[in-house]
Amino acid sequence: SDWSSDVCSSDLLRNTCHGEFNEWLDPQVRNANGTLNLKNLYDIAHQHGIDETPYLNLNSGQQRMIIGIKLRATRKAQRQQPW
């Protein structure tokens, strides 16, 4: 099975995982096998003025979560859909 079917098993998680923001971000930061591509995540963060340096000591999932939250807030403040 793919990563999303495992991670997004409940209705709440399914709505979050398959929300517009994650549908926009995940194809840009996930490899074909579903693993996270941190270089791509950092590139998108930089495009939105976000520095990943404070989060480099965290595991990749934590980095994706925190940078994702910051990306969502930045895009919302700039009225860039999706957020």
PDB file of N, CA, C and O in Angstrom:
ATOM      1  N   SER A   1       0.838  -1.195   0.000  1.00  0.00           N
ATOM      2  CA  SER A   1       0.000   0.000   0.000  1.00  0.00           C
ATOM      3  C   SER A   1       0.877   1.251   0.000  1.00  0.00           C
ATOM      4  O   SER A   1       2.032   1.205   0.380  1.00  0.00           O
ATOM      5  N   ASP A   2       0.324   2.368  -0.423  1.00  0.00           N
ATOM      6  CA  ASP A   2       1.122   3.596  -0.427  1.00  0.00           C
ATOM      7  C   ASP A   2       1.048   4.260   0.941  1.00  0.00           C
ATOM      8  O   ASP A   2       0.259   3.889   1.794  1.00  0.00           O
ATOM      9  N   TRP A   3       1.925   5.260   1.132  1.00  0.00           N
ATOM     10  CA  TRP A   3       2.031   5.895   2.456  1.00  0.00           C
ATOM     11  C   TRP A   3       0.729   6.521   2.896  1.00  0.00           C
ATOM     12  O   TRP A   3       0.374   6.465   4.064  1.00  0.00           O
ATOM     13  N   SER A   4      -0.029   7.119   1.964  1.00  0.00           N
ATOM     14  CA  SER A   4      -1.228   7.847   2.382  1.00  0.00           C
ATOM     15  C   SER A   4      -2.322   6.909   2.870  1.00  0.00           C
ATOM     16  O   SER A   4      -3.064   7.255   3.767  1.00  0.00           O
ATOM     17  N   SER A   5      -2.428   5.725   2.307  1.00  0.00           N
ATOM     18  CA  SER A   5      -3.466   4.816   2.781  1.00  0.00           C
ATOM     19  C   SER A   5      -3.147   4.318   4.184  1.00  0.00           C
ATOM     20  O   SER A   5      -4.043   4.012   4.959  1.00  0.00           O
ATOM     21  N   ASP A   6      -1.869   4.229   4.525  1.00  0.00           N
ATOM     22  CA  ASP A   6      -1.476   3.813   5.867  1.00  0.00           C
ATOM     23  C   ASP A   6      -1.641   4.949   6.872  1.00  0.00           C
ATOM     24  O   ASP A   6      -2.142   4.754   7.961  1.00  0.00           O
ATOM     25  N   VAL A   7      -1.203   6.139   6.500  1.00  0.00           N
ATOM     26  CA  VAL A   7      -1.195   7.282   7.406  1.00  0.00           C
ATOM     27  C   VAL A   7      -2.583   7.871   7.573  1.00  0.00           C
ATOM     28  O   VAL A   7      -2.947   8.339   8.634  1.00  0.00           O
ATOM     29  N   CYS A   8      -3.371   7.861   6.535  1.00  0.00           N
ATOM     30  CA  CYS A   8      -4.663   8.561   6.529  1.00  0.00           C
ATOM     31  C   CYS A   8      -5.831   7.598   6.677  1.00  0.00           C
ATOM     32  O   CYS A   8      -6.718   7.554   5.849  1.00  0.00           O
ATOM     33  N   SER A   9      -5.836   6.835   7.760  1.00  0.00           N
ATOM     34  CA  SER A   9      -6.860   5.815   7.909  1.00  0.00           C
ATOM     35  C   SER A   9      -8.163   6.342   8.510  1.00  0.00           C
ATOM     36  O   SER A   9      -9.228   5.861   8.168  1.00  0.00           O
ATOM     37  N   SER A  10      -8.111   7.331   9.382  1.00  0.00           N
ATOM     38  CA  SER A  10      -9.342   7.860   9.977  1.00  0.00           C
ATOM     39  C   SER A  10      -9.903   8.976   9.105  1.00  0.00           C
ATOM     40  O   SER A  10      -9.207   9.539   8.266  1.00  0.00           O
ATOM     41  N   ASP A  11     -11.179   9.291   9.306  1.00  0.00           N
ATOM     42  CA  ASP A  11     -11.798  10.375   8.536  1.00  0.00           C
ATOM     43  C   ASP A  11     -11.080  11.698   8.761  1.00  0.00           C
ATOM     44  O   ASP A  11     -10.846  12.442   7.822  1.00  0.00           O
ATOM     45  N   LEU A  12     -10.741  11.995  10.021  1.00  0.00           N
ATOM     46  CA  LEU A  12     -10.057  13.247  10.328  1.00  0.00           C
ATOM     47  C   LEU A  12      -8.721  13.314   9.602  1.00  0.00           C
ATOM     48  O   LEU A  12      -8.406  14.309   8.944  1.00  0.00           O
ATOM     49  N   LEU A  13      -7.928  12.260   9.713  1.00  0.00           N
ATOM     50  CA  LEU A  13      -6.636  12.252   9.035  1.00  0.00           C
ATOM     51  C   LEU A  13      -6.804  12.271   7.525  1.00  0.00           C
ATOM     52  O   LEU A  13      -6.041  12.916   6.816  1.00  0.00           O
ATOM     53  N   ARG A  14      -7.803  11.577   7.026  1.00  0.00           N
ATOM     54  CA  ARG A  14      -8.030  11.543   5.576  1.00  0.00           C
ATOM     55  C   ARG A  14      -8.343  12.946   5.063  1.00  0.00           C
ATOM     56  O   ARG A  14      -7.859  13.359   4.023  1.00  0.00           O
ATOM     57  N   ASN A  15      -9.153  13.708   5.811  1.00  0.00           N
ATOM     58  CA  ASN A  15      -9.471  15.077   5.402  1.00  0.00           C
ATOM     59  C   ASN A  15      -8.229  15.956   5.431  1.00  0.00           C
ATOM     60  O   ASN A  15      -8.046  16.822   4.589  1.00  0.00           O
ATOM     61  N   THR A  16      -7.383  15.755   6.433  1.00  0.00           N
ATOM     62  CA  THR A  16      -6.153  16.536   6.543  1.00  0.00           C
ATOM     63  C   THR A  16      -5.171  16.127   5.459  1.00  0.00           C
ATOM     64  O   THR A  16      -4.641  16.964   4.737  1.00  0.00           O
ATOM     65  N   CYS A  17      -4.918  14.839   5.345  1.00  0.00           N
ATOM     66  CA  CYS A  17      -3.934  14.345   4.376  1.00  0.00           C
ATOM     67  C   CYS A  17      -4.325  14.682   2.947  1.00  0.00           C
ATOM     68  O   CYS A  17      -3.469  14.963   2.121  1.00  0.00           O
ATOM     69  N   HIS A  18      -5.598  14.635   2.671  1.00  0.00           N
ATOM     70  CA  HIS A  18      -6.046  14.871   1.303  1.00  0.00           C
ATOM     71  C   HIS A  18      -6.653  16.252   1.112  1.00  0.00           C
ATOM     72  O   HIS A  18      -7.340  16.494   0.131  1.00  0.00           O
ATOM     73  N   GLY A  19      -6.334  17.166   2.033  1.00  0.00           N
ATOM     74  CA  GLY A  19      -6.780  18.543   1.889  1.00  0.00           C
ATOM     75  C   GLY A  19      -6.018  19.229   0.762  1.00  0.00           C
ATOM     76  O   GLY A  19      -4.979  18.737   0.297  1.00  0.00           O
ATOM     77  N   GLU A  20      -6.523  20.353   0.313  1.00  0.00           N
ATOM     78  CA  GLU A  20      -5.929  21.063  -0.828  1.00  0.00           C
ATOM     79  C   GLU A  20      -4.454  21.392  -0.617  1.00  0.00           C
ATOM     80  O   GLU A  20      -3.650  21.264  -1.541  1.00  0.00           O
ATOM     81  N   PHE A  21      -4.098  21.842   0.579  1.00  0.00           N
ATOM     82  CA  PHE A  21      -2.708  22.219   0.834  1.00  0.00           C
ATOM     83  C   PHE A  21      -1.781  21.015   0.662  1.00  0.00           C
ATOM     84  O   PHE A  21      -0.760  21.097  -0.023  1.00  0.00           O
ATOM     85  N   ASN A  22      -2.135  19.891   1.282  1.00  0.00           N
ATOM     86  CA  ASN A  22      -1.280  18.709   1.178  1.00  0.00           C
ATOM     87  C   ASN A  22      -1.303  18.109  -0.217  1.00  0.00           C
ATOM     88  O   ASN A  22      -0.293  17.562  -0.672  1.00  0.00           O
ATOM     89  N   GLU A  23      -2.414  18.225  -0.911  1.00  0.00           N
ATOM     90  CA  GLU A  23      -2.467  17.772  -2.306  1.00  0.00           C
ATOM     91  C   GLU A  23      -1.544  18.619  -3.180  1.00  0.00           C
ATOM     92  O   GLU A  23      -1.001  18.146  -4.169  1.00  0.00           O
ATOM     93  N   TRP A  24      -1.357  19.875  -2.801  1.00  0.00           N
ATOM     94  CA  TRP A  24      -0.427  20.766  -3.513  1.00  0.00           C
ATOM     95  C   TRP A  24       1.018  20.458  -3.136  1.00  0.00           C
ATOM     96  O   TRP A  24       1.894  20.362  -3.994  1.00  0.00           O
ATOM     97  N   LEU A  25       1.292  20.318  -1.822  1.00  0.00           N
ATOM     98  CA  LEU A  25       2.666  20.185  -1.345  1.00  0.00           C
ATOM     99  C   LEU A  25       3.254  18.792  -1.545  1.00  0.00           C
ATOM    100  O   LEU A  25       4.396  18.662  -1.997  1.00  0.00           O
ATOM    101  N   ASP A  26       2.520  17.762  -1.204  1.00  0.00           N
ATOM    102  CA  ASP A  26       3.104  16.417  -1.191  1.00  0.00           C
ATOM    103  C   ASP A  26       3.717  15.977  -2.521  1.00  0.00           C
ATOM    104  O   ASP A  26       4.807  15.415  -2.516  1.00  0.00           O
ATOM    105  N   PRO A  27       3.083  16.206  -3.662  1.00  0.00           N
ATOM    106  CA  PRO A  27       3.729  15.777  -4.911  1.00  0.00           C
ATOM    107  C   PRO A  27       5.075  16.476  -5.156  1.00  0.00           C
ATOM    108  O   PRO A  27       5.925  15.947  -5.863  1.00  0.00           O
ATOM    109  N   GLN A  28       5.244  17.627  -4.548  1.00  0.00           N
ATOM    110  CA  GLN A  28       6.486  18.377  -4.720  1.00  0.00           C
ATOM    111  C   GLN A  28       7.589  17.914  -3.773  1.00  0.00           C
ATOM    112  O   GLN A  28       8.769  18.130  -4.049  1.00  0.00           O
ATOM    113  N   VAL A  29       7.221  17.297  -2.654  1.00  0.00           N
ATOM    114  CA  VAL A  29       8.216  16.942  -1.636  1.00  0.00           C
ATOM    115  C   VAL A  29       8.310  15.445  -1.368  1.00  0.00           C
ATOM    116  O   VAL A  29       9.092  15.027  -0.527  1.00  0.00           O
ATOM    117  N   ARG A  30       7.553  14.645  -2.077  1.00  0.00           N
ATOM    118  CA  ARG A  30       7.596  13.192  -1.888  1.00  0.00           C
ATOM    119  C   ARG A  30       8.167  12.524  -3.133  1.00  0.00           C
ATOM    120  O   ARG A  30       7.855  12.911  -4.252  1.00  0.00           O
ATOM    121  N   ASN A  31       8.989  11.517  -2.902  1.00  0.00           N
ATOM    122  CA  ASN A  31       9.504  10.695  -3.984  1.00  0.00           C
ATOM    123  C   ASN A  31       8.396   9.745  -4.443  1.00  0.00           C
ATOM    124  O   ASN A  31       7.374   9.600  -3.771  1.00  0.00           O
ATOM    125  N   ALA A  32       8.613   9.080  -5.557  1.00  0.00           N
ATOM    126  CA  ALA A  32       7.611   8.167  -6.111  1.00  0.00           C
ATOM    127  C   ALA A  32       7.205   7.080  -5.114  1.00  0.00           C
ATOM    128  O   ALA A  32       6.059   6.643  -5.111  1.00  0.00           O
ATOM    129  N   ASN A  33       8.126   6.672  -4.251  1.00  0.00           N
ATOM    130  CA  ASN A  33       7.818   5.634  -3.273  1.00  0.00           C
ATOM    131  C   ASN A  33       7.190   6.187  -1.991  1.00  0.00           C
ATOM    132  O   ASN A  33       6.967   5.467  -1.035  1.00  0.00           O
ATOM    133  N   GLY A  34       6.932   7.501  -1.951  1.00  0.00           N
ATOM    134  CA  GLY A  34       6.272   8.118  -0.805  1.00  0.00           C
ATOM    135  C   GLY A  34       7.205   8.682   0.245  1.00  0.00           C
ATOM    136  O   GLY A  34       6.749   9.311   1.186  1.00  0.00           O
ATOM    137  N   THR A  35       8.507   8.450   0.098  1.00  0.00           N
ATOM    138  CA  THR A  35       9.441   8.994   1.082  1.00  0.00           C
ATOM    139  C   THR A  35       9.609  10.493   0.874  1.00  0.00           C
ATOM    140  O   THR A  35       9.400  11.016  -0.215  1.00  0.00           O
ATOM    141  N   LEU A  36       9.984  11.158   1.934  1.00  0.00           N
ATOM    142  CA  LEU A  36      10.122  12.606   1.910  1.00  0.00           C
ATOM    143  C   LEU A  36      11.440  13.009   1.266  1.00  0.00           C
ATOM    144  O   LEU A  36      12.495  12.464   1.580  1.00  0.00           O
ATOM    145  N   ASN A  37      11.388  13.985   0.382  1.00  0.00           N
ATOM    146  CA  ASN A  37      12.579  14.550  -0.249  1.00  0.00           C
ATOM    147  C   ASN A  37      12.843  15.885   0.443  1.00  0.00           C
ATOM    148  O   ASN A  37      12.207  16.895   0.129  1.00  0.00           O
ATOM    149  N   LEU A  38      13.759  15.878   1.405  1.00  0.00           N
ATOM    150  CA  LEU A  38      14.010  17.074   2.209  1.00  0.00           C
ATOM    151  C   LEU A  38      14.556  18.220   1.374  1.00  0.00           C
ATOM    152  O   LEU A  38      14.223  19.376   1.625  1.00  0.00           O
ATOM    153  N   LYS A  39      15.376  17.937   0.370  1.00  0.00           N
ATOM    154  CA  LYS A  39      15.913  19.010  -0.476  1.00  0.00           C
ATOM    155  C   LYS A  39      14.769  19.781  -1.134  1.00  0.00           C
ATOM    156  O   LYS A  39      14.763  21.004  -1.134  1.00  0.00           O
ATOM    157  N   ASN A  40      13.789  19.072  -1.656  1.00  0.00           N
ATOM    158  CA  ASN A  40      12.642  19.739  -2.277  1.00  0.00           C
ATOM    159  C   ASN A  40      11.828  20.523  -1.245  1.00  0.00           C
ATOM    160  O   ASN A  40      11.348  21.626  -1.534  1.00  0.00           O
ATOM    161  N   LEU A  41      11.676  19.966  -0.046  1.00  0.00           N
ATOM    162  CA  LEU A  41      10.964  20.674   1.017  1.00  0.00           C
ATOM    163  C   LEU A  41      11.686  21.974   1.354  1.00  0.00           C
ATOM    164  O   LEU A  41      11.054  23.032   1.473  1.00  0.00           O
ATOM    165  N   TYR A  42      13.005  21.905   1.487  1.00  0.00           N
ATOM    166  CA  TYR A  42      13.792  23.104   1.796  1.00  0.00           C
ATOM    167  C   TYR A  42      13.698  24.119   0.658  1.00  0.00           C
ATOM    168  O   TYR A  42      13.609  25.326   0.911  1.00  0.00           O
ATOM    169  N   ASP A  43      13.727  23.663  -0.584  1.00  0.00           N
ATOM    170  CA  ASP A  43      13.617  24.571  -1.731  1.00  0.00           C
ATOM    171  C   ASP A  43      12.294  25.338  -1.696  1.00  0.00           C
ATOM    172  O   ASP A  43      12.264  26.555  -1.898  1.00  0.00           O
ATOM    173  N   ILE A  44      11.197  24.634  -1.418  1.00  0.00           N
ATOM    174  CA  ILE A  44       9.886  25.289  -1.348  1.00  0.00           C
ATOM    175  C   ILE A  44       9.839  26.228  -0.152  1.00  0.00           C
ATOM    176  O   ILE A  44       9.303  27.340  -0.248  1.00  0.00           O
ATOM    177  N   ALA A  45      10.421  25.817   0.961  1.00  0.00           N
ATOM    178  CA  ALA A  45      10.481  26.689   2.140  1.00  0.00           C
ATOM    179  C   ALA A  45      11.217  27.981   1.787  1.00  0.00           C
ATOM    180  O   ALA A  45      10.735  29.084   2.110  1.00  0.00           O
ATOM    181  N   HIS A  46      12.352  27.872   1.120  1.00  0.00           N
ATOM    182  CA  HIS A  46      13.126  29.065   0.741  1.00  0.00           C
ATOM    183  C   HIS A  46      12.322  29.977  -0.183  1.00  0.00           C
ATOM    184  O   HIS A  46      12.385  31.203  -0.055  1.00  0.00           O
ATOM    185  N   GLN A  47      11.564  29.394  -1.105  1.00  0.00           N
ATOM    186  CA  GLN A  47      10.733  30.193  -2.017  1.00  0.00           C
ATOM    187  C   GLN A  47       9.703  31.028  -1.254  1.00  0.00           C
ATOM    188  O   GLN A  47       9.222  32.038  -1.764  1.00  0.00           O
ATOM    189  N   HIS A  48       9.377  30.599  -0.054  1.00  0.00           N
ATOM    190  CA  HIS A  48       8.393  31.303   0.768  1.00  0.00           C
ATOM    191  C   HIS A  48       9.042  32.037   1.949  1.00  0.00           C
ATOM    192  O   HIS A  48       8.364  32.455   2.884  1.00  0.00           O
ATOM    193  N   GLY A  49      10.370  32.176   1.903  1.00  0.00           N
ATOM    194  CA  GLY A  49      11.079  32.927   2.932  1.00  0.00           C
ATOM    195  C   GLY A  49      11.238  32.201   4.260  1.00  0.00           C
ATOM    196  O   GLY A  49      11.437  32.832   5.294  1.00  0.00           O
ATOM    197  N   ILE A  50      11.167  30.879   4.241  1.00  0.00           N
ATOM    198  CA  ILE A  50      11.270  30.084   5.463  1.00  0.00           C
ATOM    199  C   ILE A  50      12.645  29.423   5.503  1.00  0.00           C
ATOM    200  O   ILE A  50      13.066  28.778   4.542  1.00  0.00           O
ATOM    201  N   ASP A  51      13.323  29.569   6.632  1.00  0.00           N
ATOM    202  CA  ASP A  51      14.647  28.978   6.842  1.00  0.00           C
ATOM    203  C   ASP A  51      14.498  27.658   7.595  1.00  0.00           C
ATOM    204  O   ASP A  51      13.914  27.629   8.684  1.00  0.00           O
ATOM    205  N   GLU A  52      15.024  26.589   7.031  1.00  0.00           N
ATOM    206  CA  GLU A  52      14.912  25.274   7.664  1.00  0.00           C
ATOM    207  C   GLU A  52      15.941  25.033   8.766  1.00  0.00           C
ATOM    208  O   GLU A  52      15.819  24.079   9.535  1.00  0.00           O
ATOM    209  N   THR A  53      16.935  25.897   8.878  1.00  0.00           N
ATOM    210  CA  THR A  53      18.047  25.664   9.802  1.00  0.00           C
ATOM    211  C   THR A  53      17.611  25.322  11.231  1.00  0.00           C
ATOM    212  O   THR A  53      18.163  24.398  11.823  1.00  0.00           O
ATOM    213  N   PRO A  54      16.625  26.015  11.818  1.00  0.00           N
ATOM    214  CA  PRO A  54      16.258  25.680  13.206  1.00  0.00           C
ATOM    215  C   PRO A  54      15.705  24.264  13.378  1.00  0.00           C
ATOM    216  O   PRO A  54      15.620  23.771  14.498  1.00  0.00           O
ATOM    217  N   TYR A  55      15.341  23.601  12.292  1.00  0.00           N
ATOM    218  CA  TYR A  55      14.669  22.306  12.374  1.00  0.00           C
ATOM    219  C   TYR A  55      15.543  21.139  11.920  1.00  0.00           C
ATOM    220  O   TYR A  55      15.090  19.998  11.922  1.00  0.00           O
ATOM    221  N   LEU A  56      16.790  21.416  11.541  1.00  0.00           N
ATOM    222  CA  LEU A  56      17.661  20.366  11.011  1.00  0.00           C
ATOM    223  C   LEU A  56      17.955  19.264  12.022  1.00  0.00           C
ATOM    224  O   LEU A  56      18.273  18.141  11.627  1.00  0.00           O
ATOM    225  N   ASN A  57      17.826  19.562  13.316  1.00  0.00           N
ATOM    226  CA  ASN A  57      18.076  18.545  14.339  1.00  0.00           C
ATOM    227  C   ASN A  57      16.888  17.610  14.535  1.00  0.00           C
ATOM    228  O   ASN A  57      17.003  16.606  15.225  1.00  0.00           O
ATOM    229  N   LEU A  58      15.759  17.902  13.915  1.00  0.00           N
ATOM    230  CA  LEU A  58      14.556  17.082  14.043  1.00  0.00           C
ATOM    231  C   LEU A  58      14.535  15.985  12.983  1.00  0.00           C
ATOM    232  O   LEU A  58      15.207  16.089  11.955  1.00  0.00           O
ATOM    233  N   ASN A  59      13.718  14.961  13.200  1.00  0.00           N
ATOM    234  CA  ASN A  59      13.599  13.926  12.176  1.00  0.00           C
ATOM    235  C   ASN A  59      12.803  14.471  10.986  1.00  0.00           C
ATOM    236  O   ASN A  59      12.162  15.529  11.081  1.00  0.00           O
ATOM    237  N   SER A  60      12.852  13.775   9.878  1.00  0.00           N
ATOM    238  CA  SER A  60      12.261  14.303   8.642  1.00  0.00           C
ATOM    239  C   SER A  60      10.758  14.543   8.773  1.00  0.00           C
ATOM    240  O   SER A  60      10.234  15.528   8.241  1.00  0.00           O
ATOM    241  N   GLY A  61      10.041  13.677   9.486  1.00  0.00           N
ATOM    242  CA  GLY A  61       8.604  13.871   9.669  1.00  0.00           C
ATOM    243  C   GLY A  61       8.294  15.132  10.465  1.00  0.00           C
ATOM    244  O   GLY A  61       7.352  15.869  10.143  1.00  0.00           O
ATOM    245  N   GLN A  62       9.080  15.388  11.491  1.00  0.00           N
ATOM    246  CA  GLN A  62       8.895  16.600  12.284  1.00  0.00           C
ATOM    247  C   GLN A  62       9.208  17.838  11.446  1.00  0.00           C
ATOM    248  O   GLN A  62       8.503  18.847  11.542  1.00  0.00           O
ATOM    249  N   GLN A  63      10.252  17.747  10.627  1.00  0.00           N
ATOM    250  CA  GLN A  63      10.593  18.871   9.748  1.00  0.00           C
ATOM    251  C   GLN A  63       9.458  19.145   8.766  1.00  0.00           C
ATOM    252  O   GLN A  63       9.065  20.290   8.569  1.00  0.00           O
ATOM    253  N   ARG A  64       8.900  18.096   8.177  1.00  0.00           N
ATOM    254  CA  ARG A  64       7.796  18.258   7.213  1.00  0.00           C
ATOM    255  C   ARG A  64       6.595  18.894   7.903  1.00  0.00           C
ATOM    256  O   ARG A  64       5.936  19.768   7.353  1.00  0.00           O
ATOM    257  N   MET A  65       6.313  18.464   9.133  1.00  0.00           N
ATOM    258  CA  MET A  65       5.173  19.004   9.865  1.00  0.00           C
ATOM    259  C   MET A  65       5.373  20.492  10.164  1.00  0.00           C
ATOM    260  O   MET A  65       4.499  21.315   9.858  1.00  0.00           O
ATOM    261  N   ILE A  66       6.505  20.849  10.742  1.00  0.00           N
ATOM    262  CA  ILE A  66       6.737  22.240  11.153  1.00  0.00           C
ATOM    263  C   ILE A  66       6.867  23.153   9.938  1.00  0.00           C
ATOM    264  O   ILE A  66       6.251  24.228   9.893  1.00  0.00           O
ATOM    265  N   ILE A  67       7.639  22.749   8.955  1.00  0.00           N
ATOM    266  CA  ILE A  67       7.785  23.582   7.751  1.00  0.00           C
ATOM    267  C   ILE A  67       6.452  23.671   7.028  1.00  0.00           C
ATOM    268  O   ILE A  67       6.083  24.727   6.516  1.00  0.00           O
ATOM    269  N   GLY A  68       5.683  22.581   7.020  1.00  0.00           N
ATOM    270  CA  GLY A  68       4.352  22.609   6.416  1.00  0.00           C
ATOM    271  C   GLY A  68       3.436  23.603   7.100  1.00  0.00           C
ATOM    272  O   GLY A  68       2.698  24.346   6.450  1.00  0.00           O
ATOM    273  N   ILE A  69       3.470  23.647   8.428  1.00  0.00           N
ATOM    274  CA  ILE A  69       2.653  24.605   9.188  1.00  0.00           C
ATOM    275  C   ILE A  69       3.067  26.030   8.838  1.00  0.00           C
ATOM    276  O   ILE A  69       2.226  26.905   8.621  1.00  0.00           O
ATOM    277  N   LYS A  70       4.378  26.263   8.765  1.00  0.00           N
ATOM    278  CA  LYS A  70       4.872  27.599   8.426  1.00  0.00           C
ATOM    279  C   LYS A  70       4.521  27.969   6.982  1.00  0.00           C
ATOM    280  O   LYS A  70       4.155  29.113   6.700  1.00  0.00           O
ATOM    281  N   LEU A  71       4.622  27.010   6.073  1.00  0.00           N
ATOM    282  CA  LEU A  71       4.240  27.254   4.676  1.00  0.00           C
ATOM    283  C   LEU A  71       2.767  27.620   4.570  1.00  0.00           C
ATOM    284  O   LEU A  71       2.397  28.558   3.869  1.00  0.00           O
ATOM    285  N   ARG A  72       1.933  26.867   5.266  1.00  0.00           N
ATOM    286  CA  ARG A  72       0.492  27.125   5.230  1.00  0.00           C
ATOM    287  C   ARG A  72       0.194  28.544   5.736  1.00  0.00           C
ATOM    288  O   ARG A  72      -0.563  29.300   5.114  1.00  0.00           O
ATOM    289  N   ALA A  73       0.820  28.929   6.853  1.00  0.00           N
ATOM    290  CA  ALA A  73       0.590  30.260   7.425  1.00  0.00           C
ATOM    291  C   ALA A  73       1.095  31.354   6.483  1.00  0.00           C
ATOM    292  O   ALA A  73       0.426  32.378   6.299  1.00  0.00           O
ATOM    293  N   THR A  74       2.248  31.142   5.892  1.00  0.00           N
ATOM    294  CA  THR A  74       2.811  32.133   4.965  1.00  0.00           C
ATOM    295  C   THR A  74       1.925  32.284   3.741  1.00  0.00           C
ATOM    296  O   THR A  74       1.632  33.404   3.306  1.00  0.00           O
ATOM    297  N   ARG A  75       1.488  31.166   3.181  1.00  0.00           N
ATOM    298  CA  ARG A  75       0.627  31.219   1.993  1.00  0.00           C
ATOM    299  C   ARG A  75      -0.710  31.883   2.320  1.00  0.00           C
ATOM    300  O   ARG A  75      -1.232  32.651   1.530  1.00  0.00           O
ATOM    301  N   LYS A  76      -1.244  31.605   3.500  1.00  0.00           N
ATOM    302  CA  LYS A  76      -2.515  32.220   3.894  1.00  0.00           C
ATOM    303  C   LYS A  76      -2.349  33.726   4.048  1.00  0.00           C
ATOM    304  O   LYS A  76      -3.189  34.502   3.581  1.00  0.00           O
ATOM    305  N   ALA A  77      -1.250  34.154   4.682  1.00  0.00           N
ATOM    306  CA  ALA A  77      -1.007  35.581   4.873  1.00  0.00           C
ATOM    307  C   ALA A  77      -0.829  36.299   3.534  1.00  0.00           C
ATOM    308  O   ALA A  77      -1.212  37.467   3.400  1.00  0.00           O
ATOM    309  N   GLN A  78      -0.292  35.609   2.559  1.00  0.00           N
ATOM    310  CA  GLN A  78      -0.079  36.185   1.224  1.00  0.00           C
ATOM    311  C   GLN A  78      -1.257  35.923   0.289  1.00  0.00           C
ATOM    312  O   GLN A  78      -1.196  36.262  -0.890  1.00  0.00           O
ATOM    313  N   ARG A  79      -2.286  35.299   0.833  1.00  0.00           N
ATOM    314  CA  ARG A  79      -3.498  34.939   0.063  1.00  0.00           C
ATOM    315  C   ARG A  79      -3.177  34.093  -1.155  1.00  0.00           C
ATOM    316  O   ARG A  79      -3.781  34.258  -2.219  1.00  0.00           O
ATOM    317  N   GLN A  80      -2.218  33.178  -0.982  1.00  0.00           N
ATOM    318  CA  GLN A  80      -1.860  32.233  -2.037  1.00  0.00           C
ATOM    319  C   GLN A  80      -2.578  30.911  -1.762  1.00  0.00           C
ATOM    320  O   GLN A  80      -2.269  30.251  -0.781  1.00  0.00           O
ATOM    321  N   GLN A  81      -3.504  30.548  -2.608  1.00  0.00           N
ATOM    322  CA  GLN A  81      -4.179  29.259  -2.458  1.00  0.00           C
ATOM    323  C   GLN A  81      -3.250  28.172  -2.966  1.00  0.00           C
ATOM    324  O   GLN A  81      -2.466  28.418  -3.860  1.00  0.00           O
ATOM    325  N   PRO A  82      -3.296  26.962  -2.479  1.00  0.00           N
ATOM    326  CA  PRO A  82      -4.073  26.579  -1.301  1.00  0.00           C
ATOM    327  C   PRO A  82      -3.326  26.851  -0.013  1.00  0.00           C
ATOM    328  O   PRO A  82      -2.120  26.956  -0.004  1.00  0.00           O
ATOM    329  N   TRP A  83      -4.076  26.968   1.053  1.00  0.00           N
ATOM    330  CA  TRP A  83      -3.478  27.052   2.377  1.00  0.00           C
ATOM    331  C   TRP A  83      -4.244  26.115   3.223  1.00  0.00           C
ATOM    332  O   TRP A  83      -4.153  25.582   4.120  1.00  0.00           O
TER     333      TRP A  83
END
